[in-house]
CSV table of C-alpha atoms in Angstrom, one decimal:
chain,number,residue,atom,x,y,z
O,1,ILE,CA,-0.3,-0.4,-0.1
O,2,HIS,CA,1.3,3.4,-0.7
O,3,CYS,CA,0.3,7.1,-2.3
O,4,LEU,CA,1.2,8.0,-5.9
O,5,GLY,CA,2.0,12.1,-6.4
O,6,ASP,CA,2.7,14.6,-4.0
O,7,CYS,CA,3.3,12.5,-0.7
O,8,ASP,CA,5.6,11.5,2.0
O,9,GLN,CA,5.6,7.1,1.3
O,10,LYS,CA,7.5,7.4,4.9
O,11,GLU,CA,4.6,8.9,6.7
O,12,TYR,CA,2.2,6.9,4.9
O,13,VAL,CA,4.7,3.3,5.4
O,14,THR,CA,4.6,4.4,8.8
O,15,ILE,CA,0.7,4.8,9.7
O,16,VAL,CA,0.5,1.8,7.9
O,17,ALA,CA,2.9,-0.3,9.5
O,18,ASN,CA,0.9,1.5,13.3
O,19,TYR,CA,-2.2,0.6,12.2
O,20,LEU,CA,-1.4,-3.1,11.3
O,21,LYS,CA,0.3,-2.9,14.8
O,22,LEU,CA,-2.2,-1.8,17.1
O,23,HIS,CA,-4.3,-4.7,15.2
O,24,GLY,CA,-2.2,-7.4,16.7
O,25,PHE,CA,0.5,-7.5,13.5
O,26,ILE,CA,3.6,-7.7,13.2
O,27,PRO,CA,4.9,-6.3,10.4
O,28,TYR,CA,8.5,-7.3,8.3
O,29,ILE,CA,9.4,-3.6,6.1
O,30,GLY,CA,11.1,-4.8,3.0
O,31,PRO,CA,12.1,-1.8,0.6
O,32,MET,CA,9.5,-2.9,-2.0
O,33,SER,CA,6.9,-4.1,0.2
O,34,THR,CA,5.0,-4.9,3.8
O,35,THR,CA,4.6,-8.6,4.7
O,36,ILE,CA,2.6,-9.5,7.1
O,37,GLU,CA,1.0,-13.3,8.6
O,38,GLY,CA,-2.5,-14.1,9.9
O,39,ASP,CA,-5.9,-15.5,9.7
O,40,LEU,CA,-6.9,-15.0,6.1
O,41,GLU,CA,-10.4,-12.5,6.9
O,42,GLN,CA,-8.3,-10.7,9.5
O,43,VAL,CA,-5.6,-10.1,6.7
O,44,THR,CA,-8.0,-8.9,4.4
O,45,ARG,CA,-10.1,-6.7,6.6
O,46,VAL,CA,-7.1,-4.8,8.1
O,47,PHE,CA,-5.5,-4.6,4.3
O,48,GLN,CA,-8.8,-2.5,3.5
O,49,GLU,CA,-9.4,-0.5,6.3
O,50,ALA,CA,-5.6,0.7,5.7
O,51,ILE,CA,-6.3,1.6,2.7
O,52,LYS,CA,-9.0,3.8,4.1
O,53,LYS,CA,-6.6,4.6,7.3
O,54,ILE,CA,-4.4,6.3,4.6
O,55,HIS,CA,-7.2,8.4,2.6
O,56,SER,CA,-7.9,9.5,6.2
O,57,PHE,CA,-4.6,11.3,6.6
O,58,GLY,CA,-5.2,12.7,3.0
O,59,ALA,CA,-3.4,10.6,0.4
O,60,ILE,CA,-5.6,11.5,-3.0
O,61,LYS,CA,-4.8,8.5,-4.6
O,62,VAL,CA,-3.2,5.1,-2.9
O,63,GLU,CA,-1.9,2.1,-5.0
O,64,ALA,CA,-2.0,-1.3,-3.7
O,65,THR,CA,-0.7,-4.5,-3.8
O,66,LEU,CA,-2.0,-7.9,-1.7
O,67,ASN,CA,-0.8,-11.8,-2.6
O,68,ILE,CA,-1.4,-14.4,-0.8
O,69,SER,CA,0.3,-18.0,-0.1
O,70,SER,CA,-1.7,-20.7,2.1
O,71,ARG,CA,-0.7,-23.9,2.1
O,72,ILE,CA,-2.1,-26.8,4.2
O,73,ASP,CA,0.2,-29.6,3.8
O,74,LYS,CA,2.5,-27.9,6.9
O,75,PRO,CA,3.0,-25.0,8.4
O,76,ILE,CA,3.9,-22.3,6.8
O,77,THR,CA,5.7,-18.4,8.6
O,78,ILE,CA,6.9,-15.9,7.6
O,79,GLN,CA,10.2,-16.4,10.1
O,80,SER,CA,10.3,-19.9,8.8
O,81,ARG,CA,10.6,-19.1,5.0
O,82,MET,CA,13.6,-16.2,6.1
O,83,GLN,CA,15.0,-19.5,7.0
O,84,LYS,CA,14.8,-21.9,4.3
O,85,MET,CA,15.6,-18.3,2.1
O,86,GLN,CA,19.3,-18.2,4.4
O,87,THR,CA,19.8,-21.4,4.3
O,88,THR,CA,19.6,-21.2,0.1
O,89,LEU,CA,22.1,-18.5,0.3
């Protein structure tokens, strides 16, 4: 989620990160995206609310992308994926 046009990206990333924390998520902020994990319904709800939150702080135009990864054969977490990447590299 980011604003387009004349806006401070850092300000809006901070707003979204704080909003996610307020709702019990741990945001993993990277250079091109923010990653969270949780129940699908909760994630999609907070995603929609975060877009509205950015608009409420004055952003006229917002762009958002949601990628969902789901597995049923074994547990998967952000930490497990990061560890796997570290051992692969």
